[in-house]
CSV table of C-alpha atoms in Angstrom, one decimal:
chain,number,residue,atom,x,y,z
A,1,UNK,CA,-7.7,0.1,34.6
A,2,UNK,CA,-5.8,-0.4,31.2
A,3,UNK,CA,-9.1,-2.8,30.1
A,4,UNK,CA,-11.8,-0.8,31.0
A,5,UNK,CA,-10.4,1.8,29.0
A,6,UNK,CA,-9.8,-0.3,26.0
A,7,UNK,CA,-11.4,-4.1,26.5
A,8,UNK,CA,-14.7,-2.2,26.1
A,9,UNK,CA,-17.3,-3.4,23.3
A,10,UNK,CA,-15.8,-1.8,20.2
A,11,UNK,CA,-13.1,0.1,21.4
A,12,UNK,CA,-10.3,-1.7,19.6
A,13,UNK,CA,-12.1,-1.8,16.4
A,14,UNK,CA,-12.1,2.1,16.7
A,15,UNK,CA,-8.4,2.3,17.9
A,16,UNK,CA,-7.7,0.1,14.6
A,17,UNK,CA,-9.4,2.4,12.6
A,18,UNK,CA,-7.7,5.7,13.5
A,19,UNK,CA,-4.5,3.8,13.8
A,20,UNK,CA,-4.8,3.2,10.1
A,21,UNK,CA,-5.3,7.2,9.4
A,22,UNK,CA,-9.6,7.7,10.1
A,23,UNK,CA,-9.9,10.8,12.1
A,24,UNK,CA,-13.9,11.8,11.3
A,25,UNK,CA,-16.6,10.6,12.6
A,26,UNK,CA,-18.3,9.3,8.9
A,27,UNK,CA,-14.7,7.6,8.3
A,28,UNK,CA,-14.8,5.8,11.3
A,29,UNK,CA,-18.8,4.8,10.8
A,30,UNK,CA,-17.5,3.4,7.3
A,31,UNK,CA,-14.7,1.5,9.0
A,32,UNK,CA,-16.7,-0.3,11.8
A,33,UNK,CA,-20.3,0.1,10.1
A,34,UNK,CA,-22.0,-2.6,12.7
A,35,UNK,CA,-21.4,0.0,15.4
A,36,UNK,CA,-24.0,2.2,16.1
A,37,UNK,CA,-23.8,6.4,16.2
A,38,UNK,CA,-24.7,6.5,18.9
A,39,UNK,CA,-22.3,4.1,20.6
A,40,UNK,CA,-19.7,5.6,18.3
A,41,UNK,CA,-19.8,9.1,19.9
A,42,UNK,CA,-20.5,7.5,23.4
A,43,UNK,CA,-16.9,5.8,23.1
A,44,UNK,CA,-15.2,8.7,21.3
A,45,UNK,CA,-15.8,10.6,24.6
A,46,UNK,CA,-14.8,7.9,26.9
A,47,UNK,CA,-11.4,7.8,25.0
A,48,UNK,CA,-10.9,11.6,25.1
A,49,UNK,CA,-12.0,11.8,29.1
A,50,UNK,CA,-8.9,8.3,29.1
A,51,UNK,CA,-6.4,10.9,27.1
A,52,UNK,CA,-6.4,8.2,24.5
A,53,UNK,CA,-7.3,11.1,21.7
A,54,UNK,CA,-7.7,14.4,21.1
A,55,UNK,CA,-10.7,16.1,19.3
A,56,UNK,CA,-10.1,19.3,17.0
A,57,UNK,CA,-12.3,21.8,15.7
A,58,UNK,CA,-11.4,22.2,11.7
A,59,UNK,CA,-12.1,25.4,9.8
A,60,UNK,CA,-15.3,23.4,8.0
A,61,UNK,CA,-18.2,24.5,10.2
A,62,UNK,CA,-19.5,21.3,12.7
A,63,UNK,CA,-16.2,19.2,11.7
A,64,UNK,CA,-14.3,17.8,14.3
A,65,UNK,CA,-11.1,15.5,13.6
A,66,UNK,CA,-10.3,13.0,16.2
A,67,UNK,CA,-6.5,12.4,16.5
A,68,UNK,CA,-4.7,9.7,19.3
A,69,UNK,CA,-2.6,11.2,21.2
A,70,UNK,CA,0.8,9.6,22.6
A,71,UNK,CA,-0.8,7.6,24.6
A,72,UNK,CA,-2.8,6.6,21.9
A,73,UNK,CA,-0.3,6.1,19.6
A,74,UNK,CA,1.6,4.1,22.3
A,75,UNK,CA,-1.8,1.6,21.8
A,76,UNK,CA,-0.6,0.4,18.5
A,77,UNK,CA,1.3,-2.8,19.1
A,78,UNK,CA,-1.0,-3.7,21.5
A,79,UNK,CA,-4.2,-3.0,18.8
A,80,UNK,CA,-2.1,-4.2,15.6
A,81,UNK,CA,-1.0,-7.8,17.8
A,82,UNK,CA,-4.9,-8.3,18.1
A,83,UNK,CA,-5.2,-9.1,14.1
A,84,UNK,CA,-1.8,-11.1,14.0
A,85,UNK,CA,-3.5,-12.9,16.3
A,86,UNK,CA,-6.6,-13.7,15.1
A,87,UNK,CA,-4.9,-14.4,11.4
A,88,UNK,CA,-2.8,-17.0,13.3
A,89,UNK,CA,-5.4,-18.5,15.3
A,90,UNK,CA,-9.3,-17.8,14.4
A,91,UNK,CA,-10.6,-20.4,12.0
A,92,UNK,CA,-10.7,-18.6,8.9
A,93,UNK,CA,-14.5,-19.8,7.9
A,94,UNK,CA,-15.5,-18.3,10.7
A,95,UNK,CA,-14.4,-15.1,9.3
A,96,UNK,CA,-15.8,-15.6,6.1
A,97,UNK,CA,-19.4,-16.1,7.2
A,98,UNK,CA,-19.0,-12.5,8.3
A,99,UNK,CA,-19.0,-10.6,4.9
A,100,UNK,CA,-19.3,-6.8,4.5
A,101,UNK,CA,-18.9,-5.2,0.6
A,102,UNK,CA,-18.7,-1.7,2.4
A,103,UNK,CA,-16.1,-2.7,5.0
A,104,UNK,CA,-14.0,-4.7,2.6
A,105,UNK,CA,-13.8,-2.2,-0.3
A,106,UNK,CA,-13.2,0.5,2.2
A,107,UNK,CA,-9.7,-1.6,3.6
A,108,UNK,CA,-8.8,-2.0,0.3
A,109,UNK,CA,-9.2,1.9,-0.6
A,110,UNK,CA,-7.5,2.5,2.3
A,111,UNK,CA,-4.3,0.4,1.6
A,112,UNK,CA,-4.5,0.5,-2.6
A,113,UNK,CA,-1.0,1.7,-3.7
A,114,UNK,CA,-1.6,4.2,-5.9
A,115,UNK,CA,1.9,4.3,-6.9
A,116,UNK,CA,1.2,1.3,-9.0
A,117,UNK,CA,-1.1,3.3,-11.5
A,118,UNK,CA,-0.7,4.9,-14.7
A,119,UNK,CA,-0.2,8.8,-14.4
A,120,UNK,CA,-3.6,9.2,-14.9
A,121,UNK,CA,-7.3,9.3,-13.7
A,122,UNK,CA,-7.9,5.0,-13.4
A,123,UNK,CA,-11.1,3.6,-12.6
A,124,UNK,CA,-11.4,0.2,-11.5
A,125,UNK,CA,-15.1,-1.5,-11.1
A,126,UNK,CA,-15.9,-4.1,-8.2
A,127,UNK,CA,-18.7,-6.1,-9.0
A,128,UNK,CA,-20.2,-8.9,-6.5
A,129,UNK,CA,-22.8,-10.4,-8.7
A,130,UNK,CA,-24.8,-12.3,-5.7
A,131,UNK,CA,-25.7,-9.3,-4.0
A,132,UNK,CA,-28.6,-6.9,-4.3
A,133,UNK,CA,-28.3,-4.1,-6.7
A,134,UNK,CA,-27.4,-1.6,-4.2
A,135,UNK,CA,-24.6,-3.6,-2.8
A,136,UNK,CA,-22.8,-5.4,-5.6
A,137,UNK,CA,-20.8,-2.6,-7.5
A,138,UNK,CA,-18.1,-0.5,-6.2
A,139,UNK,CA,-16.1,1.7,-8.3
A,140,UNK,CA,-12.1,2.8,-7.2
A,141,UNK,CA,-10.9,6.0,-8.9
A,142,UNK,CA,-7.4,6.8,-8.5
A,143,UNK,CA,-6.4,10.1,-9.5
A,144,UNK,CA,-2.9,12.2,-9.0
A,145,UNK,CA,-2.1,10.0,-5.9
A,146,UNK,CA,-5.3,10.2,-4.5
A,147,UNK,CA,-8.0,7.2,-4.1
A,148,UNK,CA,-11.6,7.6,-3.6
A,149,UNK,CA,-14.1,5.0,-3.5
A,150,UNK,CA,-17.9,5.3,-4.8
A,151,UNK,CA,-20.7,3.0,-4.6
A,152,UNK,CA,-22.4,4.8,-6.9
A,153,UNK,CA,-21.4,5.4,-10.8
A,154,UNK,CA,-18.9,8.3,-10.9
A,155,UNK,CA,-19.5,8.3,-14.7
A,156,UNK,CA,-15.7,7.6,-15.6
A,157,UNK,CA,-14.3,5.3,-18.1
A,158,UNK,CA,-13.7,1.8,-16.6
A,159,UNK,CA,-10.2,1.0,-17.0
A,160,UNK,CA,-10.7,-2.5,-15.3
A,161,UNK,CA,-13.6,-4.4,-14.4
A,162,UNK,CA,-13.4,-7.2,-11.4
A,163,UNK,CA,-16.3,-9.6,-11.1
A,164,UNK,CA,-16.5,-12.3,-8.5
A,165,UNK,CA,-17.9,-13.5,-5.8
A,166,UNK,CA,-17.8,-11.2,-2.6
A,167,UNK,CA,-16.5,-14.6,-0.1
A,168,UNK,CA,-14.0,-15.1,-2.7
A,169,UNK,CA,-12.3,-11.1,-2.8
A,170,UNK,CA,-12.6,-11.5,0.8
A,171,UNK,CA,-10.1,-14.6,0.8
A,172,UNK,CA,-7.7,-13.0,-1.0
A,173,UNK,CA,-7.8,-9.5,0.9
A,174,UNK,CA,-7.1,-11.6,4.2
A,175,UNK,CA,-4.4,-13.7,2.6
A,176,UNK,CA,-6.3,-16.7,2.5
A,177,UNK,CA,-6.4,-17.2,-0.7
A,178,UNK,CA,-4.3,-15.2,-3.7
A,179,UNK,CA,-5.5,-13.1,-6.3
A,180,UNK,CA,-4.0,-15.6,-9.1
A,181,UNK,CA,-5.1,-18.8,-7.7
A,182,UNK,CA,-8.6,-17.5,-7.8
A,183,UNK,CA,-8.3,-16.0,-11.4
A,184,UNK,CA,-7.1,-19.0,-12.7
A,185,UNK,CA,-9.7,-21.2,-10.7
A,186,UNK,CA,-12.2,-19.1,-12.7
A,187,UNK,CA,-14.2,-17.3,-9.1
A,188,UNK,CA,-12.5,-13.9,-10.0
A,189,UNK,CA,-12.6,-12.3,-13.4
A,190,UNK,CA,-10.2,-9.6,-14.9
A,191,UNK,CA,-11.6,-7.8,-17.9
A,192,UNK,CA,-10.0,-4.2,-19.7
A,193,UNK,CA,-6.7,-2.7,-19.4
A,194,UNK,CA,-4.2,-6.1,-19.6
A,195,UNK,CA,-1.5,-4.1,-17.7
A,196,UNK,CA,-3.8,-3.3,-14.6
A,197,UNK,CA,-4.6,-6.5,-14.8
A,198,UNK,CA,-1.3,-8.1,-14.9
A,199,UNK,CA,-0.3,-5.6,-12.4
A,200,UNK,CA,-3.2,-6.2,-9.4
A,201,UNK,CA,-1.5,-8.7,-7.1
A,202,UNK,CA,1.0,-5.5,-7.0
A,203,UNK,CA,-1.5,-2.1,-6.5
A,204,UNK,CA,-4.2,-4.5,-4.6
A,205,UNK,CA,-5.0,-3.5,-1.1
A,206,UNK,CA,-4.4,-6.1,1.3
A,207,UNK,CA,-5.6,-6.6,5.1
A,208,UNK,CA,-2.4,-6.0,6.8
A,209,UNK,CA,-1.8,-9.4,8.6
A,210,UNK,CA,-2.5,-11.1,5.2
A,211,UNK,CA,1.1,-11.9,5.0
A,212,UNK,CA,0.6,-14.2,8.6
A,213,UNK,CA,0.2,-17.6,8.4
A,214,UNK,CA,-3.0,-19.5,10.2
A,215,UNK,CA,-1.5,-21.8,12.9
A,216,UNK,CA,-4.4,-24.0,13.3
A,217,UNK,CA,-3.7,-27.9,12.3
A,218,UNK,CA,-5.1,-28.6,8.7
């Protein structure tokens, strides 16, 4: 009974998503953008009808924020052991092949430490120079604790600007690879503010199994 209600196509992507904070419907589009609307509301309801979350009417008119519930909550090891698994044991190339600018740049919002910054607006600028135009920049504004994430020119002053390949960002958000090994290999490029710069392995949002080691034989 406990798989059908969460072995279903999807289902733990979503549970990973709103165990990481997403609790609208848009958010949760941006965190698993393969997945369909449709098939996005259709599990939704299947996990309220399980008790696995609640949905809430807010005071905006139309907007409903999904929470987990206890039960949901209680989900988390389970959900979370998923990814230390996979880090440990899926052949990282395989993962690689699979490259999203939306989905990575929207992890890294998510787990940026805004802390790190300056007590001021900052503006950092992803580009990915072998994708199209309407995929390669990004731009990360972090302002008074908050962090939003445009891909498309908020008109700021660029504090930092980080060129590379998209494969490459990817390796170092899963904890393949390390921000400083690629800079000084010459794939990732750090240009503006010297003390962002010097400070990015620090404020840098990684995947949250990047610390786990693969266990596959070299």
């Amino acid at each position: 009974m406990a798989a059908e209600i969460i072995c279903s196509r999807w289902t733990a992507l979503v549970l990973r998503e709103m165990l990481c904070g997403t609790t609208r419907f848009n958010d949760l589009r941006r965190g698993v953008p393969l997945m369909s609307p449709t098939l996005l509301s259709k599990r939704l309801k299947e996990l309220i009808e399980a008790g696995v979350i609640a949905a809430t009417r807010t005071g905006r008119h139309g907007v409903v924020e999904y929470k987990l519930t206890e039960a949901g909550e209680d989900l988390r090891g389970v959900i979370m052991s998923l990814g230390v698994w996979g880090q440990r044991w899926v052949e990282s190339s395989l993962s690689l092949k699979n490259l999203d600018p939306s989905l990575l740049m929207w992890d890294m919002r998510r787990n940026l430490s805004a802390a790190s910054f300056p007590d001021r607006k900052c503006t950092v600028k992803f580009t990915y120079p072998e994708l199209s135009v309407a995929r390669k920049s990004w731009w990360i504004v972090i302002d008074s604790g908050t962090v939003d994430l445009c891909s498309v020119d908020p008109g700021y002053d660029v504090d930092l600007y980080v060129h590379g390949p998209l494969r490459n960002m990817t390796a170092v958000w899963m904890g393949v690879s390390t921000l400083k090994a690629e800079v000084e290999a010459g794939n990732i490029a750090l240009t503006g503010d010297k003390a962002l710069a010097r400070s990015m392995h620090r404020w840098l949002g990684l995947s949250p199994f990047a610390p786990e080691k693969s266990r596959l034989a070299s």
